[in-house]
Amino acid sequence: MNRKIHVRTQSHQYSAHVGQNILSDALEATLPSQSIDELFVLIDDNVFEHHWPEIDMALQAHTNQLLRMKVPEGEKSKSVEFWSEVMDFLLNNKVRRNTPLIVIGGGVTGDLGGFAAATALRGLPLIHIPTTLLAMVDSSIGGKTGVNHDAGKNLIGSFYQPETVIADTRFLDTLPEREWINGLSEILKYAAISDQNIFRQAEIFLKKDFKSADPVVLIELITTCIKIKADIVEQDEFEGGIRAYLNFGHTFAHALEKASRYNTISHGEAVFLGMLAAKNLSELTGSNFAEDYLDKFRSLYTYRVSKENLSLDELTQHMHSDKKRTGKDLNFVLLKEWQHPVVKTVKDIQLIHQAWSAALNEL
Ligand code: GLY
C-alpha cells in the first residue's frame, strides 16, 4: 500500500509518499531516469547502523557517486558548529546547485539537513527520508528548517520546502519504543486541533505490541496527519496565521526542553506535557471539556525530570524568549473546545503558573 499526498505551497509543490518498503519505487518516481553524477547524503548515525545496505542499494541505482556524511544522534547535532561541518562536506566536495541532498533520519537530521540544503549555494534540491514517526508526521512536512542557538531552540533557520518526502515505515521497525511515543505526541496534537477520529486511531499505541500494529493502520494514520499538516501549510506557509495551531502545546514544551538543557526530556514528552498545560490553561480561561481525550495516553509517558527540579518562574521566563512571541505578552494556542484551536494572549502569570503546576503533577 502506497499513499501519496500532494503538498501545494505558495513557494513549491511536492509529494509525500507513505508506505512500507517504498523507498526504491519512490526514489524512482522522484529522481531523473538517467544516472546523476553525484548524490549527497546526510544520514543519522543509528539509521546508518541499521539500514545502510538497503539504502545504499536503492541510491546506487541512481548515481555514479554517493557522498555521505553521518549525523550523530541528539540535539547537539542541531548546532551552528555542526551545520558548518555539513557546509564543509558539501562545499569541499564541490556540490552543484542541481545536486540533490538526501536527508535521512529523524527531526534533528531533518531540520539540520533542510537548513543545509536551504543555505548551500542558496538552495539545493532537498529530499527528506524521515525515519522516525515524529519526522514522518510532522517535521519533514512543511519546510521548517533550522538549528538551535544558546538563546533557544530553532532560533536560526528558514522556510525551505523539499522536492519530495519519502516516509517508508520499514524504518520504524528498528525505532525504540520511546521514539514511537515521541511521535505519538504530534499525532495527538493533530487529534486535538483538527480530527477527533485520530484519538480513536491512536489507540493502537495502547496495545502492548503496538510496534507490530497492522502496517495499513499505521500508514493510514501517518497519511491522515500529513494531510492535516499539508492543508494548514498550504493556507499559511510562513506562519502568519493558522499554521500557529500546529504549535498547540509547543510554547510550554519548548520552555521545558530548555529548562532541562535539551537532555532529560525529549521533544515528544515535552509536547505531551505542554498539551496538558495548554488544555489546563484553556480551562482556566473559560473553556469546558466534557471529556479528557488525552487522559488515556498519559500512562505511555515516563519522564526523567522531576517537578522539584523545575521552577515555574524559570519556565515562564523561557516562554518569554520563545521565537513565536511578537509582543511583550505571552500568546498561546489554546482550545475553545476540541478541534477548535484559538490563539489567546494570557497576561495573568498566576494562571500560567496554575496551568504548569497541574501538568507537572505528571512528573
Ligand atoms: N511543527 C510545526 C510546524 O511545522 O509548523
mmCIF file of C-alpha atoms and ligand atoms in Angstrom:
data_model
loop_
_atom_site.group_PDB
_atom_site.id
_atom_site.type_symbol
_atom_site.label_atom_id
_atom_site.label_comp_id
_atom_site.label_asym_id
_atom_site.label_seq_id
_atom_site.Cartn_x
_atom_site.Cartn_y
_atom_site.Cartn_z
ATOM 1 C CA MET A 1 0.000 0.000 0.000
ATOM 2 C CA ASN A 2 1.463 3.314 -1.100
ATOM 3 C CA ARG A 3 -0.188 6.639 -0.330
ATOM 4 C CA LYS A 4 0.771 9.895 -1.997
ATOM 5 C CA ILE A 5 -0.150 13.292 -0.601
ATOM 6 C CA HIS A 6 0.337 16.452 -2.651
ATOM 7 C CA VAL A 7 1.589 19.496 -0.804
ATOM 8 C CA ARG A 8 0.986 22.713 -2.744
ATOM 9 C CA THR A 9 2.541 25.677 -1.012
ATOM 10 C CA GLN A 10 2.989 29.149 -2.442
ATOM 11 C CA SER A 11 6.708 28.588 -2.953
ATOM 12 C CA HIS A 12 6.729 24.957 -4.075
ATOM 13 C CA GLN A 13 4.702 21.831 -4.836
ATOM 14 C CA TYR A 14 5.781 18.362 -3.865
ATOM 15 C CA SER A 15 4.610 14.898 -2.918
ATOM 16 C CA ALA A 16 4.868 12.955 0.284
ATOM 17 C CA HIS A 17 4.923 9.189 -0.230
ATOM 18 C CA VAL A 18 3.863 6.928 2.642
ATOM 19 C CA GLY A 19 4.059 3.143 2.662
ATOM 20 C CA GLN A 20 6.035 0.098 3.632
ATOM 21 C CA ASN A 21 9.121 -0.854 1.576
ATOM 22 C CA ILE A 22 8.518 2.005 -0.852
ATOM 23 C CA LEU A 23 11.980 3.563 -0.863
ATOM 24 C CA SER A 24 13.136 2.265 -4.260
ATOM 25 C CA ASP A 25 9.853 2.984 -6.045
ATOM 26 C CA ALA A 26 9.523 6.450 -4.539
ATOM 27 C CA LEU A 27 13.120 7.321 -5.499
ATOM 28 C CA GLU A 28 12.369 6.044 -8.979
ATOM 29 C CA ALA A 29 9.427 8.428 -9.166
ATOM 30 C CA THR A 30 11.486 11.341 -7.834
ATOM 31 C CA LEU A 31 14.963 11.222 -9.320
ATOM 32 C CA PRO A 32 15.683 11.704 -13.030
ATOM 33 C CA SER A 33 15.725 8.473 -15.020
ATOM 34 C CA GLN A 34 19.306 8.939 -16.215
ATOM 35 C CA SER A 35 22.037 8.402 -13.641
ATOM 36 C CA ILE A 36 23.012 11.550 -11.684
ATOM 37 C CA ASP A 37 26.764 12.312 -11.398
ATOM 38 C CA GLU A 38 26.636 12.679 -7.645
ATOM 39 C CA LEU A 39 24.205 12.386 -4.781
ATOM 40 C CA PHE A 40 24.901 13.864 -1.367
ATOM 41 C CA VAL A 41 23.512 12.053 1.650
ATOM 42 C CA LEU A 42 23.205 13.163 5.264
ATOM 43 C CA ILE A 43 22.228 10.226 7.420
ATOM 44 C CA ASP A 44 21.540 9.757 11.108
ATOM 45 C CA ASP A 45 24.168 7.507 12.722
ATOM 46 C CA ASN A 46 21.656 4.984 14.083
ATOM 47 C CA VAL A 47 19.800 4.690 10.812
ATOM 48 C CA PHE A 48 23.144 4.124 9.106
ATOM 49 C CA GLU A 49 23.959 1.267 11.532
ATOM 50 C CA HIS A 50 20.629 -0.464 10.980
ATOM 51 C CA HIS A 51 19.727 0.225 7.361
ATOM 52 C CA TRP A 52 22.673 1.383 5.275
ATOM 53 C CA PRO A 53 22.979 -1.663 2.926
ATOM 54 C CA GLU A 54 19.384 -1.371 1.704
ATOM 55 C CA ILE A 55 19.532 2.442 1.438
ATOM 56 C CA ASP A 56 22.865 2.259 -0.390
ATOM 57 C CA MET A 57 21.436 -0.217 -2.882
ATOM 58 C CA ALA A 58 18.364 1.964 -3.552
ATOM 59 C CA LEU A 59 20.501 5.089 -4.067
ATOM 60 C CA GLN A 60 23.299 3.461 -6.085
ATOM 61 C CA ALA A 61 20.716 2.682 -8.742
ATOM 62 C CA HIS A 62 20.523 6.433 -9.475
ATOM 63 C CA THR A 63 24.081 7.727 -9.302
ATOM 64 C CA ASN A 64 27.705 7.232 -10.232
ATOM 65 C CA GLN A 65 28.936 8.601 -6.932
ATOM 66 C CA LEU A 66 27.422 8.737 -3.486
ATOM 67 C CA LEU A 67 28.928 11.187 -0.979
ATOM 68 C CA ARG A 68 27.856 10.547 2.564
ATOM 69 C CA MET A 69 28.074 12.233 5.933
ATOM 70 C CA LYS A 70 26.783 10.782 9.204
ATOM 71 C CA VAL A 71 24.933 12.850 11.773
ATOM 72 C CA PRO A 72 25.455 11.885 15.441
ATOM 73 C CA GLU A 73 22.286 11.283 17.432
ATOM 74 C CA GLY A 74 20.936 14.062 19.615
ATOM 75 C CA GLU A 75 20.041 17.723 19.728
ATOM 76 C CA LYS A 76 23.742 18.721 19.835
ATOM 77 C CA SER A 77 23.973 17.988 16.110
ATOM 78 C CA LYS A 78 21.455 20.763 15.510
ATOM 79 C CA SER A 79 24.059 23.426 16.130
ATOM 80 C CA VAL A 80 25.729 26.164 14.113
ATOM 81 C CA GLU A 81 29.017 24.283 14.570
ATOM 82 C CA PHE A 82 27.681 21.073 13.060
ATOM 83 C CA TRP A 83 25.845 22.964 10.296
ATOM 84 C CA SER A 84 29.242 24.458 9.445
ATOM 85 C CA GLU A 85 30.731 20.936 9.216
ATOM 86 C CA VAL A 86 27.926 19.986 6.831
ATOM 87 C CA MET A 87 28.785 23.053 4.729
ATOM 88 C CA ASP A 88 32.415 21.861 4.617
ATOM 89 C CA PHE A 89 31.234 18.441 3.487
ATOM 90 C CA LEU A 90 29.080 19.899 0.710
ATOM 91 C CA LEU A 91 31.318 22.717 -0.476
ATOM 92 C CA ASN A 92 34.677 20.936 -0.200
ATOM 93 C CA ASN A 93 33.153 18.173 -2.308
ATOM 94 C CA LYS A 94 32.073 20.805 -4.844
ATOM 95 C CA VAL A 95 28.344 20.319 -4.590
ATOM 96 C CA ARG A 96 26.480 21.867 -7.515
ATOM 97 C CA ARG A 97 23.214 23.741 -7.426
ATOM 98 C CA ASN A 98 21.245 20.969 -9.078
ATOM 99 C CA THR A 99 22.707 18.157 -6.972
ATOM 100 C CA PRO A 100 20.108 16.690 -4.628
ATOM 101 C CA LEU A 101 20.811 16.474 -0.908
ATOM 102 C CA ILE A 102 19.124 13.424 0.560
ATOM 103 C CA VAL A 103 18.467 13.742 4.279
ATOM 104 C CA ILE A 104 17.746 10.515 6.133
ATOM 105 C CA GLY A 105 16.811 10.487 9.807
ATOM 106 C CA GLY A 106 14.572 11.979 12.450
ATOM 107 C CA GLY A 107 13.728 15.565 13.358
ATOM 108 C CA VAL A 108 17.280 16.619 14.237
ATOM 109 C CA THR A 109 18.825 15.357 10.992
ATOM 110 C CA GLY A 110 15.864 16.670 9.002
ATOM 111 C CA ASP A 111 15.969 20.190 10.452
ATOM 112 C CA LEU A 112 19.753 20.397 10.138
ATOM 113 C CA GLY A 113 19.823 18.881 6.645
ATOM 114 C CA GLY A 114 16.944 21.055 5.489
ATOM 115 C CA PHE A 115 18.804 24.145 6.674
ATOM 116 C CA ALA A 116 21.992 22.965 4.950
ATOM 117 C CA ALA A 117 20.023 22.450 1.718
ATOM 118 C CA ALA A 118 18.445 25.888 2.081
ATOM 119 C CA THR A 119 21.741 27.667 2.641
ATOM 120 C CA ALA A 120 24.358 25.889 0.474
ATOM 121 C CA LEU A 121 24.632 27.778 -2.829
ATOM 122 C CA ARG A 122 21.340 29.476 -1.827
ATOM 123 C CA GLY A 123 19.422 26.255 -2.235
ATOM 124 C CA LEU A 124 19.909 22.610 -3.230
ATOM 125 C CA PRO A 125 17.113 20.205 -4.157
ATOM 126 C CA LEU A 126 16.150 18.507 -0.897
ATOM 127 C CA ILE A 127 14.784 15.000 -0.456
ATOM 128 C CA HIS A 128 13.575 14.081 3.012
ATOM 129 C CA ILE A 129 13.534 10.439 4.058
ATOM 130 C CA PRO A 130 12.140 10.657 7.608
ATOM 131 C CA THR A 131 12.869 7.574 9.684
ATOM 132 C CA THR A 132 11.071 8.372 12.951
ATOM 133 C CA LEU A 133 7.349 8.588 13.492
ATOM 134 C CA LEU A 134 7.707 12.205 14.621
ATOM 135 C CA ALA A 135 9.580 13.193 11.496
ATOM 136 C CA MET A 136 7.104 11.338 9.264
ATOM 137 C CA VAL A 137 4.007 13.028 10.687
ATOM 138 C CA ASP A 138 5.444 16.441 11.420
ATOM 139 C CA SER A 139 8.959 17.753 10.937
ATOM 140 C CA SER A 140 9.633 16.533 7.373
ATOM 141 C CA ILE A 141 6.476 18.241 6.091
ATOM 142 C CA GLY A 142 6.025 21.969 5.679
ATOM 143 C CA GLY A 143 9.520 23.306 5.139
ATOM 144 C CA LYS A 144 10.667 24.415 8.579
ATOM 145 C CA THR A 145 14.425 24.007 8.791
ATOM 146 C CA GLY A 146 16.976 25.231 11.290
ATOM 147 C CA VAL A 147 19.451 24.794 14.087
ATOM 148 C CA ASN A 148 19.471 25.811 17.743
ATOM 149 C CA HIS A 149 21.172 28.750 19.442
ATOM 150 C CA ASP A 150 22.127 29.108 23.115
ATOM 151 C CA ALA A 151 19.223 31.522 23.408
ATOM 152 C CA GLY A 152 16.726 28.830 22.386
ATOM 153 C CA LYS A 153 15.587 26.092 20.054
ATOM 154 C CA ASN A 154 15.291 26.569 16.279
ATOM 155 C CA LEU A 155 16.225 30.239 16.534
ATOM 156 C CA ILE A 156 18.333 30.107 13.364
ATOM 157 C CA GLY A 157 16.543 28.791 10.320
ATOM 158 C CA SER A 158 14.428 29.274 7.254
ATOM 159 C CA PHE A 159 11.349 28.007 5.467
ATOM 160 C CA TYR A 160 12.554 25.718 2.685
ATOM 161 C CA GLN A 161 10.292 23.152 1.055
ATOM 162 C CA PRO A 162 11.662 19.787 -0.083
ATOM 163 C CA GLU A 163 11.340 18.258 -3.567
ATOM 164 C CA THR A 164 9.804 15.171 -2.061
ATOM 165 C CA VAL A 165 9.266 13.317 1.214
ATOM 166 C CA ILE A 166 9.507 9.528 1.405
ATOM 167 C CA ALA A 167 8.082 8.053 4.618
ATOM 168 C CA ASP A 168 8.895 4.355 4.446
ATOM 169 C CA THR A 169 7.504 2.648 7.556
ATOM 170 C CA ARG A 170 10.103 -0.121 7.324
ATOM 171 C CA PHE A 171 12.464 2.260 9.161
ATOM 172 C CA LEU A 172 10.175 2.217 12.171
ATOM 173 C CA ASP A 173 10.971 -1.473 12.816
ATOM 174 C CA THR A 174 14.225 -0.520 14.494
ATOM 175 C CA LEU A 175 12.872 2.584 16.250
ATOM 176 C CA PRO A 176 12.960 2.303 20.072
ATOM 177 C CA GLU A 177 9.553 2.375 21.783
ATOM 178 C CA ARG A 178 10.331 5.701 23.395
ATOM 179 C CA GLU A 179 10.729 7.256 19.939
ATOM 180 C CA TRP A 180 7.344 5.924 18.838
ATOM 181 C CA ILE A 181 5.792 7.612 21.871
ATOM 182 C CA ASN A 182 7.587 10.829 20.905
ATOM 183 C CA GLY A 183 5.814 10.693 17.566
ATOM 184 C CA LEU A 184 2.522 9.912 19.261
ATOM 185 C CA SER A 185 2.536 13.375 20.870
ATOM 186 C CA GLU A 186 2.427 15.086 17.478
ATOM 187 C CA ILE A 187 -0.275 12.651 16.328
ATOM 188 C CA LEU A 188 -2.372 13.554 19.395
ATOM 189 C CA LYS A 189 -1.764 17.220 18.596
ATOM 190 C CA TYR A 190 -3.480 16.735 15.211
ATOM 191 C CA ALA A 191 -6.327 14.971 17.002
ATOM 192 C CA ALA A 192 -6.707 17.850 19.473
ATOM 193 C CA ILE A 193 -6.638 20.659 16.910
ATOM 194 C CA SER A 194 -8.245 19.039 13.897
ATOM 195 C CA ASP A 195 -9.619 15.497 13.802
ATOM 196 C CA GLN A 196 -11.396 13.718 16.642
ATOM 197 C CA ASN A 197 -11.108 10.325 14.867
ATOM 198 C CA ILE A 198 -7.356 10.346 15.377
ATOM 199 C CA PHE A 199 -7.839 9.868 19.141
ATOM 200 C CA ARG A 200 -9.511 6.530 18.349
ATOM 201 C CA GLN A 201 -6.978 5.559 15.652
ATOM 202 C CA ALA A 202 -4.143 6.345 18.079
ATOM 203 C CA GLU A 203 -5.454 3.714 20.495
ATOM 204 C CA ILE A 204 -3.175 1.246 18.682
ATOM 205 C CA PHE A 205 -0.432 2.701 20.895
ATOM 206 C CA LEU A 206 -2.233 1.482 23.993
ATOM 207 C CA LYS A 207 -1.641 -2.134 22.966
ATOM 208 C CA LYS A 208 1.441 -3.808 24.390
ATOM 209 C CA ASP A 209 2.748 -4.876 20.996
ATOM 210 C CA PHE A 210 1.932 -1.613 19.184
ATOM 211 C CA LYS A 211 5.200 -1.820 17.254
ATOM 212 C CA SER A 212 3.786 -4.732 15.314
ATOM 213 C CA ALA A 213 0.483 -2.992 14.577
ATOM 214 C CA ASP A 214 -1.082 -3.603 11.174
ATOM 215 C CA PRO A 215 1.081 -1.574 8.746
ATOM 216 C CA VAL A 216 -2.034 -0.478 6.863
ATOM 217 C CA VAL A 217 -3.489 1.110 10.013
ATOM 218 C CA LEU A 218 -0.215 2.886 10.659
ATOM 219 C CA ILE A 219 0.105 4.090 7.067
ATOM 220 C CA GLU A 220 -3.450 5.472 7.230
ATOM 221 C CA LEU A 221 -2.691 7.256 10.489
ATOM 222 C CA ILE A 222 0.521 8.821 9.147
ATOM 223 C CA THR A 223 -1.280 9.802 5.932
ATOM 224 C CA THR A 224 -4.116 11.465 7.873
ATOM 225 C CA CYS A 225 -1.630 13.523 9.897
ATOM 226 C CA ILE A 226 0.353 14.580 6.821
ATOM 227 C CA LYS A 227 -2.870 15.642 5.080
ATOM 228 C CA ILE A 228 -3.838 17.854 8.015
ATOM 229 C CA LYS A 229 -0.419 19.447 8.100
ATOM 230 C CA ALA A 230 -0.328 19.882 4.313
ATOM 231 C CA ASP A 231 -3.729 21.527 4.380
ATOM 232 C CA ILE A 232 -2.636 24.025 7.045
ATOM 233 C CA VAL A 233 0.736 24.738 5.427
ATOM 234 C CA GLU A 234 -0.911 25.292 2.043
ATOM 235 C CA GLN A 235 -3.048 28.015 3.556
ATOM 236 C CA ASP A 236 -0.304 29.589 5.649
ATOM 237 C CA GLU A 237 3.200 28.546 4.589
ATOM 238 C CA PHE A 238 5.073 31.204 6.572
ATOM 239 C CA GLU A 239 3.053 31.068 9.797
ATOM 240 C CA GLY A 240 1.271 34.377 9.580
ATOM 241 C CA GLY A 241 -1.956 32.835 10.874
ATOM 242 C CA ILE A 242 -3.382 29.330 11.201
ATOM 243 C CA ARG A 243 -0.044 27.489 10.995
ATOM 244 C CA ALA A 244 0.399 28.599 14.594
ATOM 245 C CA TYR A 245 -2.235 25.977 15.537
ATOM 246 C CA LEU A 246 0.419 23.338 14.846
ATOM 247 C CA ASN A 247 2.204 24.732 17.881
ATOM 248 C CA PHE A 248 -0.505 23.546 20.281
ATOM 249 C CA GLY A 249 1.400 22.608 23.465
ATOM 250 C CA HIS A 250 4.712 23.754 21.994
ATOM 251 C CA THR A 251 5.193 27.060 23.842
ATOM 252 C CA PHE A 252 5.129 25.121 27.106
ATOM 253 C CA ALA A 253 7.143 22.272 25.558
ATOM 254 C CA HIS A 254 9.995 24.438 24.303
ATOM 255 C CA ALA A 255 10.333 26.019 27.764
ATOM 256 C CA LEU A 256 10.503 22.572 29.355
ATOM 257 C CA GLU A 257 13.116 21.392 26.878
ATOM 258 C CA LYS A 258 15.189 24.492 27.535
ATOM 259 C CA ALA A 259 14.876 24.154 31.325
ATOM 260 C CA SER A 260 16.080 20.553 31.069
ATOM 261 C CA ARG A 261 19.019 21.589 28.841
ATOM 262 C CA TYR A 262 17.660 19.505 25.959
ATOM 263 C CA ASN A 263 18.798 16.258 27.503
ATOM 264 C CA THR A 264 16.451 14.948 30.179
ATOM 265 C CA ILE A 265 13.179 15.412 28.337
ATOM 266 C CA SER A 266 12.539 14.559 24.712
ATOM 267 C CA HIS A 267 10.581 16.825 22.374
ATOM 268 C CA GLY A 268 7.630 14.414 22.299
ATOM 269 C CA GLU A 269 7.500 14.062 26.082
ATOM 270 C CA ALA A 270 7.653 17.837 26.423
ATOM 271 C CA VAL A 271 4.889 18.266 23.834
ATOM 272 C CA PHE A 272 2.613 15.842 25.694
ATOM 273 C CA LEU A 273 3.103 17.754 28.968
ATOM 274 C CA GLY A 274 2.802 21.004 27.009
ATOM 275 C CA MET A 275 -0.567 19.914 25.618
ATOM 276 C CA LEU A 276 -1.767 19.055 29.131
ATOM 277 C CA ALA A 277 -0.676 22.524 30.285
ATOM 278 C CA ALA A 278 -2.316 24.186 27.260
ATOM 279 C CA LYS A 279 -5.528 22.288 27.921
ATOM 280 C CA ASN A 280 -5.395 23.398 31.593
ATOM 281 C CA LEU A 281 -4.856 26.990 30.523
ATOM 282 C CA SER A 282 -7.779 26.698 28.090
ATOM 283 C CA GLU A 283 -9.970 25.659 31.023
ATOM 284 C CA LEU A 284 -8.608 28.373 33.272
ATOM 285 C CA THR A 285 -9.519 30.921 30.600
ATOM 286 C CA GLY A 286 -13.064 29.757 30.071
ATOM 287 C CA SER A 287 -13.216 26.512 28.071
ATOM 288 C CA ASN A 288 -15.098 23.447 29.252
ATOM 289 C CA PHE A 289 -14.196 19.976 28.107
ATOM 290 C CA ALA A 290 -16.761 17.252 28.700
ATOM 291 C CA GLU A 291 -14.059 14.620 28.116
ATOM 292 C CA ASP A 292 -10.311 14.468 28.593
ATOM 293 C CA TYR A 293 -9.190 12.642 25.465
ATOM 294 C CA LEU A 294 -5.506 12.923 26.344
ATOM 295 C CA ASP A 295 -6.026 11.137 29.635
ATOM 296 C CA LYS A 296 -5.856 7.561 28.390
ATOM 297 C CA PHE A 297 -2.446 8.167 26.797
ATOM 298 C CA ARG A 298 -0.791 9.524 29.963
ATOM 299 C CA SER A 299 0.473 6.134 31.131
ATOM 300 C CA LEU A 300 2.561 5.727 27.948
ATOM 301 C CA TYR A 301 4.891 8.517 29.027
ATOM 302 C CA THR A 302 7.710 8.111 31.533
ATOM 303 C CA TYR A 303 9.868 11.059 32.475
ATOM 304 C CA ARG A 304 13.454 11.542 33.599
ATOM 305 C CA VAL A 305 12.823 15.009 35.036
ATOM 306 C CA SER A 306 11.214 15.724 38.359
ATOM 307 C CA LYS A 307 8.894 18.509 39.360
ATOM 308 C CA GLU A 308 11.235 19.563 42.175
ATOM 309 C CA ASN A 309 13.956 20.448 39.683
ATOM 310 C CA LEU A 310 11.789 22.812 37.698
ATOM 311 C CA SER A 311 10.949 26.345 38.711
ATOM 312 C CA LEU A 312 7.698 27.860 37.462
ATOM 313 C CA ASP A 313 9.338 31.267 37.240
ATOM 314 C CA GLU A 314 12.174 29.885 35.128
ATOM 315 C CA LEU A 315 9.769 28.030 32.834
ATOM 316 C CA THR A 316 7.645 31.125 32.337
ATOM 317 C CA GLN A 317 10.793 33.155 31.705
ATOM 318 C CA HIS A 318 11.810 30.709 28.977
ATOM 319 C CA MET A 319 8.403 31.141 27.356
ATOM 320 C CA HIS A 320 9.144 34.832 27.075
ATOM 321 C CA SER A 321 12.158 34.047 24.868
ATOM 322 C CA ASP A 322 10.167 31.783 22.517
ATOM 323 C CA LYS A 323 10.718 32.894 18.918
ATOM 324 C CA LYS A 324 6.989 32.967 18.187
ATOM 325 C CA ARG A 325 6.482 35.831 20.611
ATOM 326 C CA THR A 326 5.877 39.130 18.868
ATOM 327 C CA GLY A 327 4.778 41.471 21.663
ATOM 328 C CA LYS A 328 5.600 41.629 25.350
ATOM 329 C CA ASP A 329 2.697 39.380 26.353
ATOM 330 C CA LEU A 330 2.578 35.616 26.006
ATOM 331 C CA ASN A 331 0.409 34.130 23.255
ATOM 332 C CA PHE A 332 -0.792 30.547 23.446
ATOM 333 C CA VAL A 333 -2.566 28.174 21.131
ATOM 334 C CA LEU A 334 -5.489 27.082 23.308
ATOM 335 C CA LEU A 335 -8.636 25.101 22.656
ATOM 336 C CA LYS A 336 -12.059 26.687 22.696
ATOM 337 C CA GLU A 337 -13.200 23.119 22.509
ATOM 338 C CA TRP A 338 -11.647 20.007 20.993
ATOM 339 C CA GLN A 339 -10.714 20.683 17.354
ATOM 340 C CA HIS A 340 -11.301 24.433 17.812
ATOM 341 C CA PRO A 341 -7.868 25.973 18.345
ATOM 342 C CA VAL A 342 -7.553 29.680 19.081
ATOM 343 C CA VAL A 343 -4.575 31.944 19.719
ATOM 344 C CA LYS A 344 -5.013 33.794 23.018
ATOM 345 C CA THR A 345 -2.930 36.330 24.865
ATOM 346 C CA VAL A 346 -2.694 35.497 28.551
ATOM 347 C CA LYS A 347 -1.407 38.298 30.760
ATOM 348 C CA ASP A 348 -2.119 36.749 34.143
ATOM 349 C CA ILE A 349 1.084 34.925 35.156
ATOM 350 C CA GLN A 350 -0.776 33.224 38.026
ATOM 351 C CA LEU A 351 -2.992 31.411 35.506
ATOM 352 C CA ILE A 352 0.068 30.309 33.534
ATOM 353 C CA HIS A 353 1.674 29.010 36.747
ATOM 354 C CA GLN A 354 -1.505 27.109 37.635
ATOM 355 C CA ALA A 355 -1.585 25.537 34.180
ATOM 356 C CA TRP A 356 2.077 24.487 34.550
ATOM 357 C CA SER A 357 1.579 23.187 38.062
ATOM 358 C CA ALA A 358 -1.258 20.839 37.194
ATOM 359 C CA ALA A 359 0.619 19.459 34.162
ATOM 360 C CA LEU A 360 3.851 18.957 36.111
ATOM 361 C CA ASN A 361 1.997 16.725 38.571
ATOM 362 C CA GLU A 362 2.586 14.051 35.918
ATOM 363 C CA LEU A 363 6.285 14.046 36.794
HETATM 364 N N1 GLY B 1 5.894 21.754 13.712
HETATM 365 C C1 GLY B 1 5.072 22.887 13.476
HETATM 366 C C2 GLY B 1 5.161 23.427 12.086
HETATM 367 O O1 GLY B 1 5.788 22.852 11.221
HETATM 368 O O2 GLY B 1 4.611 24.464 11.830
#
